[in-house]
C-alpha cells in the first residue's frame, strides 16, 4: 500500500550553523536536483530558441536542433536512430536531454545512466543496457475505483495504551479531514492507513486519495493554495478536487516495463496487472531473461488491445557513451531496432578515441562508425560569462539563495575561468558560510573563502603537472 503524510522529526544540524527557515509552502525537506530549473527547450511555436526560455539559457543552435528531433519523435519518424550530444564538460548536454524529455510530456519516463555503469559484477553488460531500455518504456494503466479524495485539512492520530505490553502507547486510529470544492468529510481510519500516510510524508495541505476497498493511500500533490513564487523539482501543485469526497474515480497509474520485469521475476499473489505491481519488493539485483521479457510484452500487448493500458515510450540518456565497449555498441544497435525502443540520447566529450574493447579501431567520439551513422549529432558550445551569470542567478532563485550584486559577477568570472559546473557548486557551501556569519545573503568574501577551501578541475590539474615536472 502506498501512503503519504505526517511531519518528520527535526534532527540536530551536523555543524553550528542555524537551521534553515522552514518553507511555508511545504513541510518536508526536498532534494534540489542540479537541473530542476530546466522545464523544456524554451522554443517559440516556430521552433526558434528564446534567449531565456523554460529555464534554459544559451545553447541556441543546440536547442533548436533538439526541437527538430522532438518533432521527429512526436511524428514517429525517429525510430532506429539516436541523438548524440557532443561538447566539453559543463556545456548543458544533460540539461538538453532532460529538456527533450520534458517536451515529450510530463509523464514520459526519463532513464539516465552513465556508460561505465555497465561494468557490474552482478549482471552482464548487455543486461544493464536492456534494463535501462525497459525502464524507459512506460505503461499507463487506467482503472475506475471507489475512493476518498480531497485536500487534507486535519490529521490527528489518537493514542491508546499498548495492549501487547504494559509500556508506552500505540496509535488506535487517526482522524483525517478531507476537503473538496463541493464539501468536507472527516474520516476515522485504521492505524495501518496512518502508517501508509507517514510513509509518504503527507501533511495538512496535501491532496490525497484513499482506495475505499484496499485502504491504499496516494499523494497526488500539494494544494495550489500553498503555491509559492517558485517551487522545487519534487513539488507538484494541484487544484482542489471537484465533486464529493467519497466518489468513483478513474485512476491512472504509471509503471514501466522494467517494473513489470522485476515483479514477474519474483511473482507473488494474483495474475492481474495490479497484483503484479503489488509484488514489487526491494531486493538484490535479479537478471531477467529474454524469455520472461517476451512473456511480459505479450501480456502488455493484451492489456493495450483491451484498452486497459497504453504504452508510453520514454527517453534513455547514456552519458559518457564512449565508456561502452564494442560488445555494448553492437547490442545497442540491436536495441535501436526493437519495435518498442524508447528515444535514445547519447552524450560524449571525446574527440577521436579508441573504441573500448578493441586494440586498433579509432573512431570519432569513441563510437563505432556503424552506430555513429544512426546518430543525429548536435554540438554544444561553451557558455559566455553573461550566460554563466544568468544560469547562476536561475539556480540561486530555485534554491532560495540571495546574492549580493558583486557575487554574481564574481561567480560568472569563476565559471568562465574554470567551468559553469564549478561556479554552481560554490553556491550552496557559500550560503552555509553566510549563515554561519549571521547573514541572509552571499557576499564576495564567501566566494573568496570557497576558493581557498576548494580547487576547480583546471587548477588541480595544473598543480599536479607542476609537481610532476619538478
Tab-separated table of C-alpha atoms in Angstrom:
chain	number	residue	atom	x	y	z
A	1	UNK	CA	0.000	0.000	0.000
A	2	UNK	CA	1.297	3.435	-0.888
A	3	UNK	CA	0.816	6.309	1.511
A	4	UNK	CA	1.618	9.864	2.484
A	5	UNK	CA	1.742	12.216	5.499
A	6	UNK	CA	2.948	13.409	8.765
A	7	UNK	CA	5.580	15.748	9.999
A	8	UNK	CA	9.137	14.458	10.324
A	9	UNK	CA	11.138	14.982	13.479
A	10	UNK	CA	13.789	17.666	13.196
A	11	UNK	CA	17.313	16.354	13.607
A	12	UNK	CA	20.127	18.464	15.004
A	13	UNK	CA	22.471	20.001	12.431
A	14	UNK	CA	25.909	18.462	11.981
A	15	UNK	CA	27.527	21.900	12.353
A	16	UNK	CA	26.847	25.012	14.429
A	17	UNK	CA	25.032	26.878	11.674
A	18	UNK	CA	21.426	27.852	12.405
A	19	UNK	CA	18.740	25.651	10.893
A	20	UNK	CA	17.402	26.942	7.549
A	21	UNK	CA	13.947	28.517	7.678
A	22	UNK	CA	11.047	26.159	7.153
A	23	UNK	CA	9.204	26.786	3.904
A	24	UNK	CA	5.586	27.754	4.365
A	25	UNK	CA	4.610	26.038	1.145
A	26	UNK	CA	5.736	22.560	2.172
A	27	UNK	CA	6.538	20.964	5.476
A	28	UNK	CA	9.037	18.488	4.055
A	29	UNK	CA	12.661	18.948	3.096
A	30	UNK	CA	13.242	18.241	-0.596
A	31	UNK	CA	16.367	17.447	-2.519
A	32	UNK	CA	17.004	20.069	-5.174
A	33	UNK	CA	18.337	18.358	-8.291
A	34	UNK	CA	21.018	20.064	-10.428
A	35	UNK	CA	18.660	20.597	-13.381
A	36	UNK	CA	15.394	21.341	-11.560
A	37	UNK	CA	15.226	24.759	-13.266
A	38	UNK	CA	15.008	23.111	-16.721
A	39	UNK	CA	11.368	22.810	-17.799
A	40	UNK	CA	11.834	22.374	-21.563
A	41	UNK	CA	13.827	23.584	-24.580
A	42	UNK	CA	12.395	27.109	-24.427
A	43	UNK	CA	11.394	27.387	-28.101
A	44	UNK	CA	8.838	29.581	-29.859
A	45	UNK	CA	5.957	27.885	-31.760
A	46	UNK	CA	8.062	28.400	-34.904
A	47	UNK	CA	10.963	26.468	-33.369
A	48	UNK	CA	13.322	29.361	-32.578
A	49	UNK	CA	15.145	29.405	-29.236
A	50	UNK	CA	14.214	32.129	-26.764
A	51	UNK	CA	17.099	33.933	-25.065
A	52	UNK	CA	15.877	32.629	-21.722
A	53	UNK	CA	13.024	30.146	-22.016
A	54	UNK	CA	11.785	27.254	-19.840
A	55	UNK	CA	14.800	27.767	-17.578
A	56	UNK	CA	17.258	27.202	-20.444
A	57	UNK	CA	19.929	29.819	-21.116
A	58	UNK	CA	22.275	29.808	-24.103
A	59	UNK	CA	22.898	26.843	-26.467
A	60	UNK	CA	20.610	28.423	-29.081
A	61	UNK	CA	21.635	26.212	-32.022
A	62	UNK	CA	21.628	23.016	-29.950
A	63	UNK	CA	18.143	23.748	-28.548
A	64	UNK	CA	16.717	24.460	-31.999
A	65	UNK	CA	18.264	21.232	-33.337
A	66	UNK	CA	16.786	19.272	-30.434
A	67	UNK	CA	13.421	20.902	-31.180
A	68	UNK	CA	13.546	19.361	-34.673
A	69	UNK	CA	14.345	15.981	-33.107
A	70	UNK	CA	11.333	16.353	-30.764
A	71	UNK	CA	9.102	16.960	-33.791
A	72	UNK	CA	10.520	13.841	-35.456
A	73	UNK	CA	9.856	11.771	-32.313
A	74	UNK	CA	6.289	13.048	-31.971
A	75	UNK	CA	5.597	12.270	-35.649
A	76	UNK	CA	7.061	8.744	-35.145
A	77	UNK	CA	9.855	9.319	-37.674
A	78	UNK	CA	12.844	8.881	-35.364
A	79	UNK	CA	12.753	5.087	-34.957
A	80	UNK	CA	16.055	3.285	-35.413
A	81	UNK	CA	18.019	6.479	-34.746
A	82	UNK	CA	19.720	8.117	-31.792
A	83	UNK	CA	20.569	11.689	-30.810
A	84	UNK	CA	24.259	12.271	-29.997
A	85	UNK	CA	25.194	15.369	-27.983
A	86	UNK	CA	28.878	16.298	-28.227
A	87	UNK	CA	30.682	19.054	-26.348
A	88	UNK	CA	33.022	19.906	-23.493
A	89	UNK	CA	32.060	19.077	-19.875
A	90	UNK	CA	29.584	21.515	-18.336
A	91	UNK	CA	28.051	22.732	-21.612
A	92	UNK	CA	24.486	21.544	-20.975
A	93	UNK	CA	24.351	18.074	-22.553
A	94	UNK	CA	22.428	16.522	-19.655
A	95	UNK	CA	20.146	19.580	-19.493
A	96	UNK	CA	19.349	19.197	-23.213
A	97	UNK	CA	18.473	15.510	-22.758
A	98	UNK	CA	16.197	16.348	-19.827
A	99	UNK	CA	14.609	19.205	-21.788
A	100	UNK	CA	13.797	16.848	-24.683
A	101	UNK	CA	12.095	14.520	-22.195
A	102	UNK	CA	10.041	17.445	-20.803
A	103	UNK	CA	8.992	18.452	-24.329
A	104	UNK	CA	7.674	14.928	-24.961
A	105	UNK	CA	5.375	15.101	-21.914
A	106	UNK	CA	5.278	15.380	-18.130
A	107	UNK	CA	4.726	11.642	-17.564
A	108	UNK	CA	7.258	10.405	-20.114
A	109	UNK	CA	9.843	8.128	-18.402
A	110	UNK	CA	13.388	9.547	-18.331
A	111	UNK	CA	16.094	6.984	-17.579
A	112	UNK	CA	19.604	8.481	-17.257
A	113	UNK	CA	22.727	6.361	-16.894
A	114	UNK	CA	26.499	6.656	-17.316
A	115	UNK	CA	28.383	4.443	-19.752
A	116	UNK	CA	30.607	2.994	-17.034
A	117	UNK	CA	27.546	1.606	-15.186
A	118	UNK	CA	27.544	-1.424	-17.481
A	119	UNK	CA	30.686	-2.783	-15.827
A	120	UNK	CA	28.946	-4.579	-12.983
A	121	UNK	CA	29.935	-7.747	-11.152
A	122	UNK	CA	26.261	-8.680	-10.654
A	123	UNK	CA	24.873	-8.821	-14.199
A	124	UNK	CA	26.107	-8.849	-17.777
A	125	UNK	CA	26.940	-5.592	-19.569
A	126	UNK	CA	24.235	-6.070	-22.160
A	127	UNK	CA	21.730	-6.827	-19.378
A	128	UNK	CA	22.352	-3.393	-17.823
A	129	UNK	CA	21.570	-1.752	-21.178
A	130	UNK	CA	18.439	-3.857	-21.627
A	131	UNK	CA	17.217	-2.902	-18.133
A	132	UNK	CA	17.729	0.792	-18.883
A	133	UNK	CA	15.716	0.498	-22.108
A	134	UNK	CA	12.882	-1.315	-20.320
A	135	UNK	CA	12.769	1.300	-17.538
A	136	UNK	CA	12.361	3.976	-20.214
A	137	UNK	CA	9.207	2.383	-21.675
A	138	UNK	CA	6.165	3.410	-19.664
A	139	UNK	CA	2.796	1.730	-19.302
A	140	UNK	CA	-0.207	3.871	-18.336
A	141	UNK	CA	-2.899	1.762	-16.638
A	142	UNK	CA	-6.457	3.088	-16.264
A	143	UNK	CA	-8.908	1.844	-13.622
A	144	UNK	CA	-12.184	3.064	-12.110
A	145	UNK	CA	-12.229	2.793	-8.300
A	146	UNK	CA	-14.254	3.939	-5.317
A	147	UNK	CA	-12.094	6.435	-3.398
A	148	UNK	CA	-11.980	9.199	-0.815
A	149	UNK	CA	-10.259	12.239	-2.351
A	150	UNK	CA	-9.538	15.755	-1.154
A	151	UNK	CA	-7.159	18.233	0.427
A	152	UNK	CA	-6.015	17.202	3.902
A	153	UNK	CA	-7.424	19.691	6.442
A	154	UNK	CA	-6.865	17.631	9.601
A	155	UNK	CA	-4.535	14.807	10.538
A	156	UNK	CA	-4.875	13.754	14.174
A	157	UNK	CA	-3.639	10.370	15.445
A	158	UNK	CA	-5.330	9.099	18.609
A	159	UNK	CA	-3.184	7.093	21.022
A	160	UNK	CA	-4.183	4.358	23.458
A	161	UNK	CA	-2.381	2.045	25.879
A	162	UNK	CA	-0.429	-0.659	24.060
A	163	UNK	CA	-2.495	-3.862	24.552
A	164	UNK	CA	0.537	-6.094	23.898
A	165	UNK	CA	2.657	-4.700	26.702
A	166	UNK	CA	2.347	-2.546	29.766
A	167	UNK	CA	4.693	0.088	28.396
A	168	UNK	CA	4.070	3.042	26.122
A	169	UNK	CA	1.179	3.889	23.861
A	170	UNK	CA	0.179	2.987	20.342
A	171	UNK	CA	-1.978	4.676	17.687
A	172	UNK	CA	-5.514	3.280	17.892
A	173	UNK	CA	-6.923	5.292	14.961
A	174	UNK	CA	-6.392	8.504	13.042
A	175	UNK	CA	-8.849	11.295	12.239
A	176	UNK	CA	-8.383	12.568	8.672
A	177	UNK	CA	-10.240	15.616	7.362
A	178	UNK	CA	-10.639	15.942	3.579
A	179	UNK	CA	-11.972	18.915	1.609
A	180	UNK	CA	-13.164	19.252	-1.994
A	181	UNK	CA	-14.843	22.061	-3.917
A	182	UNK	CA	-18.220	20.581	-3.010
A	183	UNK	CA	-17.756	19.835	0.703
A	184	UNK	CA	-15.713	18.344	3.548
A	185	UNK	CA	-15.671	14.985	5.317
A	186	UNK	CA	-13.980	13.646	8.451
A	187	UNK	CA	-12.767	10.033	8.344
A	188	UNK	CA	-11.791	7.713	11.198
A	189	UNK	CA	-9.089	5.464	9.777
A	190	UNK	CA	-7.283	2.303	10.832
A	191	UNK	CA	-3.704	2.698	12.214
A	192	UNK	CA	-2.321	0.710	9.240
A	193	UNK	CA	-3.529	3.507	6.967
A	194	UNK	CA	-1.824	6.011	9.276
A	195	UNK	CA	1.443	4.100	8.735
A	196	UNK	CA	0.960	4.484	4.979
A	197	UNK	CA	0.308	8.204	5.462
A	198	UNK	CA	3.542	8.544	7.441
A	199	UNK	CA	5.478	6.638	4.791
A	200	UNK	CA	4.607	9.132	2.062
A	201	UNK	CA	5.084	12.106	4.412
A	202	UNK	CA	1.612	13.555	3.857
A	203	UNK	CA	0.863	16.761	5.736
A	204	UNK	CA	-2.027	19.206	6.017
A	205	UNK	CA	-2.447	20.924	2.635
A	206	UNK	CA	-1.608	17.867	0.520
A	207	UNK	CA	-4.147	16.460	-1.938
A	208	UNK	CA	-4.574	12.697	-1.495
A	209	UNK	CA	-6.895	9.849	-2.380
A	210	UNK	CA	-7.573	6.660	-0.419
A	211	UNK	CA	-8.782	3.465	-2.091
A	212	UNK	CA	-12.095	2.527	-0.426
A	213	UNK	CA	-11.572	-1.217	-0.994
A	214	UNK	CA	-7.896	-1.649	-0.053
A	215	UNK	CA	-7.060	1.425	2.048
A	216	UNK	CA	-4.118	2.262	-0.240
A	217	UNK	CA	-3.092	5.924	0.125
A	218	UNK	CA	-1.736	8.025	-2.726
A	219	UNK	CA	-0.365	11.571	-2.521
A	220	UNK	CA	-1.407	13.467	-5.670
A	221	UNK	CA	0.469	16.683	-4.866
A	222	UNK	CA	0.379	19.900	-2.863
A	223	UNK	CA	-2.792	22.024	-2.961
A	224	UNK	CA	-2.229	25.017	-5.260
A	225	UNK	CA	-3.476	27.253	-2.436
A	226	UNK	CA	0.007	26.763	-0.944
A	227	UNK	CA	1.932	27.505	-4.159
A	228	UNK	CA	4.818	29.969	-3.790
A	229	UNK	CA	6.510	32.148	-6.413
A	230	UNK	CA	8.902	29.280	-7.159
A	231	UNK	CA	8.779	25.553	-6.497
A	232	UNK	CA	11.217	22.701	-6.101
A	233	UNK	CA	11.537	19.917	-8.631
A	234	UNK	CA	9.988	17.404	-6.245
A	235	UNK	CA	6.872	19.544	-5.544
A	236	UNK	CA	3.732	19.324	-7.705
A	237	UNK	CA	0.850	21.736	-7.114
A	238	UNK	CA	-2.675	20.547	-7.973
A	239	UNK	CA	-6.128	22.205	-7.790
A	240	UNK	CA	-8.704	21.389	-5.120
A	241	UNK	CA	-10.582	18.230	-6.260
A	242	UNK	CA	-14.106	18.647	-7.599
A	243	UNK	CA	-17.203	16.691	-6.559
A	244	UNK	CA	-17.805	14.886	-3.267
A	245	UNK	CA	-15.070	13.487	-1.035
A	246	UNK	CA	-16.447	9.946	-1.499
A	247	UNK	CA	-16.741	9.156	-5.217
A	248	UNK	CA	-15.996	6.802	-8.082
A	249	UNK	CA	-12.936	7.980	-9.979
A	250	UNK	CA	-10.878	6.857	-12.958
A	251	UNK	CA	-7.321	6.452	-11.699
A	252	UNK	CA	-4.214	6.371	-13.859
A	253	UNK	CA	-1.122	4.534	-12.674
A	254	UNK	CA	2.198	4.884	-14.494
A	255	UNK	CA	4.646	1.974	-14.379
A	256	UNK	CA	7.471	0.845	-16.653
A	257	UNK	CA	8.231	-2.415	-18.407
A	258	UNK	CA	11.275	-2.635	-16.141
A	259	UNK	CA	8.929	-2.650	-13.108
A	260	UNK	CA	6.885	-5.477	-14.622
A	261	UNK	CA	10.021	-7.468	-15.500
A	262	UNK	CA	11.244	-7.251	-11.891
A	263	UNK	CA	7.831	-8.120	-10.471
A	264	UNK	CA	7.435	-11.180	-12.696
A	265	UNK	CA	10.923	-12.362	-11.793
A	266	UNK	CA	9.612	-12.607	-8.180
A	267	UNK	CA	5.881	-13.388	-8.707
A	268	UNK	CA	3.523	-13.185	-5.733
A	269	UNK	CA	-0.261	-13.067	-5.402
A	270	UNK	CA	-2.680	-12.966	-8.354
A	271	UNK	CA	-2.097	-12.812	-12.087
A	272	UNK	CA	-3.753	-9.449	-12.811
A	273	UNK	CA	-1.541	-6.471	-13.526
A	274	UNK	CA	-2.243	-4.746	-10.193
A	275	UNK	CA	-1.245	-7.900	-8.293
A	276	UNK	CA	1.956	-7.940	-10.287
A	277	UNK	CA	2.587	-4.333	-9.229
A	278	UNK	CA	1.894	-5.258	-5.609
A	279	UNK	CA	4.662	-7.858	-5.738
A	280	UNK	CA	7.414	-5.301	-6.246
A	281	UNK	CA	9.851	-5.587	-3.363
A	282	UNK	CA	13.333	-4.289	-2.676
A	283	UNK	CA	15.960	-6.972	-3.048
A	284	UNK	CA	19.248	-7.779	-4.728
A	285	UNK	CA	19.600	-7.299	-8.443
A	286	UNK	CA	17.997	-10.105	-10.458
A	287	UNK	CA	18.887	-10.838	-14.066
A	288	UNK	CA	15.752	-11.046	-16.208
A	289	UNK	CA	15.766	-13.484	-19.108
A	290	UNK	CA	14.746	-12.621	-22.667
A	291	UNK	CA	12.056	-15.300	-22.428
A	292	UNK	CA	10.452	-13.542	-19.451
A	293	UNK	CA	10.586	-10.191	-21.251
A	294	UNK	CA	8.791	-11.710	-24.233
A	295	UNK	CA	6.079	-13.029	-21.903
A	296	UNK	CA	5.701	-9.572	-20.277
A	297	UNK	CA	5.472	-7.980	-23.740
A	298	UNK	CA	2.744	-10.463	-24.668
A	299	UNK	CA	0.702	-9.653	-21.540
A	300	UNK	CA	1.182	-5.900	-22.040
A	301	UNK	CA	0.024	-6.198	-25.662
A	302	UNK	CA	-3.150	-7.905	-24.413
A	303	UNK	CA	-3.891	-5.047	-21.995
A	304	UNK	CA	-3.232	-2.482	-24.736
A	305	UNK	CA	-5.572	-4.331	-27.142
A	306	UNK	CA	-8.279	-4.328	-24.425
A	307	UNK	CA	-7.897	-0.582	-23.954
A	308	UNK	CA	-6.899	-1.017	-20.295
A	309	UNK	CA	-3.402	0.396	-20.804
A	310	UNK	CA	-1.282	2.358	-23.274
A	311	UNK	CA	2.448	2.230	-23.953
A	312	UNK	CA	4.377	5.479	-23.359
A	313	UNK	CA	7.857	5.406	-24.971
A	314	UNK	CA	10.308	7.417	-22.864
A	315	UNK	CA	13.914	8.582	-23.101
A	316	UNK	CA	17.140	6.673	-22.357
A	317	UNK	CA	20.062	9.035	-21.762
A	318	UNK	CA	23.550	7.470	-21.788
A	319	UNK	CA	26.165	9.976	-20.655
A	320	UNK	CA	29.858	9.293	-21.334
A	321	UNK	CA	28.798	6.845	-24.036
A	322	UNK	CA	32.478	6.455	-25.062
A	323	UNK	CA	32.870	4.293	-21.914
A	324	UNK	CA	30.836	1.487	-23.537
A	325	UNK	CA	32.828	-1.263	-25.256
A	326	UNK	CA	32.404	-2.885	-28.677
A	327	UNK	CA	30.078	-5.590	-27.250
A	328	UNK	CA	27.743	-2.944	-25.805
A	329	UNK	CA	27.763	-0.901	-29.015
A	330	UNK	CA	26.797	-3.991	-31.031
A	331	UNK	CA	23.942	-4.713	-28.606
A	332	UNK	CA	22.879	-1.044	-28.703
A	333	UNK	CA	22.493	-1.310	-32.475
A	334	UNK	CA	20.121	-4.240	-31.967
A	335	UNK	CA	18.120	-2.446	-29.258
A	336	UNK	CA	17.571	0.551	-31.546
A	337	UNK	CA	15.786	-1.776	-33.988
A	338	UNK	CA	13.380	-3.054	-31.328
A	339	UNK	CA	9.661	-2.367	-32.085
A	340	UNK	CA	9.175	-0.792	-28.631
A	341	UNK	CA	12.501	1.045	-28.380
A	342	UNK	CA	12.453	4.347	-26.452
A	343	UNK	CA	14.135	7.527	-27.681
A	344	UNK	CA	17.903	7.147	-27.233
A	345	UNK	CA	20.084	10.170	-26.417
A	346	UNK	CA	23.858	9.737	-26.134
A	347	UNK	CA	26.427	12.240	-24.847
A	348	UNK	CA	30.222	12.415	-25.002
A	349	UNK	CA	33.069	14.903	-24.561
A	350	UNK	CA	35.637	12.903	-26.571
A	351	UNK	CA	37.166	13.579	-29.979
A	352	UNK	CA	38.852	10.775	-31.944
A	353	UNK	CA	39.227	7.900	-29.470
A	354	UNK	CA	39.982	4.210	-29.359
A	355	UNK	CA	36.767	2.163	-29.185
A	356	UNK	CA	36.863	0.294	-25.873
A	357	UNK	CA	37.250	-3.467	-26.212
A	358	UNK	CA	39.361	-3.124	-29.342
A	359	UNK	CA	43.077	-2.521	-29.925
A	360	UNK	CA	43.076	-0.871	-33.347
A	361	UNK	CA	39.683	0.813	-34.002
A	362	UNK	CA	39.905	4.583	-33.602
A	363	UNK	CA	36.633	6.368	-34.264
A	364	UNK	CA	35.110	9.842	-33.770
A	365	UNK	CA	33.888	10.200	-30.150
A	366	UNK	CA	34.983	6.607	-29.425
A	367	UNK	CA	31.795	5.291	-31.099
A	368	UNK	CA	31.904	2.689	-33.912
A	369	UNK	CA	31.079	4.160	-37.315
A	370	UNK	CA	28.093	1.850	-37.889
A	371	UNK	CA	26.367	3.248	-34.763
A	372	UNK	CA	27.567	6.782	-35.496
A	373	UNK	CA	25.766	6.565	-38.862
A	374	UNK	CA	22.489	6.115	-36.986
A	375	UNK	CA	23.012	9.259	-34.889
A	376	UNK	CA	21.881	12.821	-35.451
A	377	UNK	CA	24.786	14.783	-33.936
A	378	UNK	CA	24.267	18.075	-32.068
A	379	UNK	CA	27.195	20.142	-30.773
A	380	UNK	CA	27.066	22.187	-27.569
A	381	UNK	CA	29.100	25.394	-27.184
A	382	UNK	CA	30.962	26.855	-24.213
A	383	UNK	CA	28.953	29.356	-22.152
A	384	UNK	CA	29.838	33.041	-22.199
A	385	UNK	CA	30.384	34.970	-18.962
A	386	UNK	CA	26.983	36.660	-19.329
A	387	UNK	CA	25.225	33.313	-19.825
A	388	UNK	CA	27.000	31.793	-16.821
A	389	UNK	CA	25.784	34.701	-14.689
A	390	UNK	CA	22.189	34.098	-15.804
A	391	UNK	CA	22.402	30.355	-15.051
A	392	UNK	CA	23.869	31.061	-11.589
A	393	UNK	CA	21.040	33.511	-10.858
A	394	UNK	CA	18.444	30.963	-12.017
A	395	UNK	CA	19.912	28.316	-9.717
A	396	UNK	CA	20.027	30.776	-6.819
A	397	UNK	CA	16.313	31.509	-7.360
A	398	UNK	CA	15.443	27.793	-7.349
A	399	UNK	CA	17.451	27.173	-4.173
A	400	UNK	CA	16.083	30.299	-2.474
A	401	UNK	CA	19.535	31.931	-2.113
A	402	UNK	CA	20.182	35.688	-2.054
A	403	UNK	CA	23.264	37.037	-3.820
A	404	UNK	CA	24.848	40.440	-3.315
A	405	UNK	CA	25.337	42.388	-6.601
A	406	UNK	CA	29.093	41.703	-6.897
A	407	UNK	CA	28.758	37.954	-6.158
A	408	UNK	CA	27.022	37.219	-9.457
A	409	UNK	CA	29.828	38.848	-11.461
A	410	UNK	CA	32.455	37.017	-9.390
A	411	UNK	CA	30.815	33.622	-9.877
A	412	UNK	CA	30.393	34.287	-13.598
A	413	UNK	CA	34.112	35.023	-13.758
A	414	UNK	CA	34.913	31.808	-11.903
A	415	UNK	CA	32.732	29.868	-14.332
A	416	UNK	CA	34.379	31.441	-17.366
A	417	UNK	CA	37.847	30.686	-15.956
A	418	UNK	CA	37.071	27.075	-14.943
A	419	UNK	CA	33.581	25.764	-15.766
A	420	UNK	CA	29.908	26.542	-15.245
A	421	UNK	CA	29.608	23.433	-13.091
A	422	UNK	CA	32.288	24.678	-10.677
A	423	UNK	CA	30.572	28.071	-10.334
A	424	UNK	CA	27.275	26.374	-9.475
A	425	UNK	CA	28.980	24.072	-6.975
A	426	UNK	CA	30.170	27.095	-4.990
A	427	UNK	CA	26.631	28.382	-4.370
A	428	UNK	CA	25.398	26.126	-1.568
A	429	UNK	CA	28.612	25.923	0.515
A	430	UNK	CA	28.943	29.710	0.218
A	431	UNK	CA	25.395	30.061	1.577
A	432	UNK	CA	26.399	27.937	4.589
A	433	UNK	CA	29.316	30.289	5.301
A	434	UNK	CA	26.984	33.275	5.035
A	435	UNK	CA	24.584	31.724	7.585
A	436	UNK	CA	27.460	30.984	9.949
A	437	UNK	CA	28.365	34.669	9.735
A	438	UNK	CA	24.764	35.634	10.541
A	439	UNK	CA	23.948	36.950	7.045
A	440	UNK	CA	20.978	36.056	4.839
A	441	UNK	CA	22.764	36.693	1.537
A	442	UNK	CA	26.019	35.512	-0.026
A	443	UNK	CA	28.820	38.079	-0.194
A	444	UNK	CA	32.029	38.184	-2.269
A	445	UNK	CA	34.075	37.241	0.820
A	446	UNK	CA	32.184	33.918	0.999
A	447	UNK	CA	33.199	33.093	-2.582
A	448	UNK	CA	36.815	34.047	-1.815
A	449	UNK	CA	36.823	31.663	1.142
A	450	UNK	CA	35.348	28.919	-1.020
A	451	UNK	CA	38.222	29.361	-3.479
A	452	UNK	CA	40.652	28.913	-0.585
A	453	UNK	CA	38.937	25.716	0.520
A	454	UNK	CA	38.268	24.083	-2.860
A	455	UNK	CA	40.019	23.743	-6.212
A	456	UNK	CA	38.452	23.664	-9.654
A	457	UNK	CA	39.487	20.890	-12.069
A	458	UNK	CA	41.822	23.065	-14.165
A	459	UNK	CA	43.707	24.425	-11.146
A	460	UNK	CA	44.029	20.930	-9.690
A	461	UNK	CA	45.405	19.592	-12.994
A	462	UNK	CA	47.931	22.421	-13.276
A	463	UNK	CA	49.180	21.809	-9.697
A	464	UNK	CA	49.675	18.112	-10.486
A	465	UNK	CA	51.507	18.972	-13.710
A	466	UNK	CA	53.832	21.357	-11.865
A	467	UNK	CA	54.585	18.819	-9.111
A	468	UNK	CA	55.384	16.021	-11.576
A	469	UNK	CA	57.692	18.270	-13.642
A	470	UNK	CA	59.826	19.154	-10.587
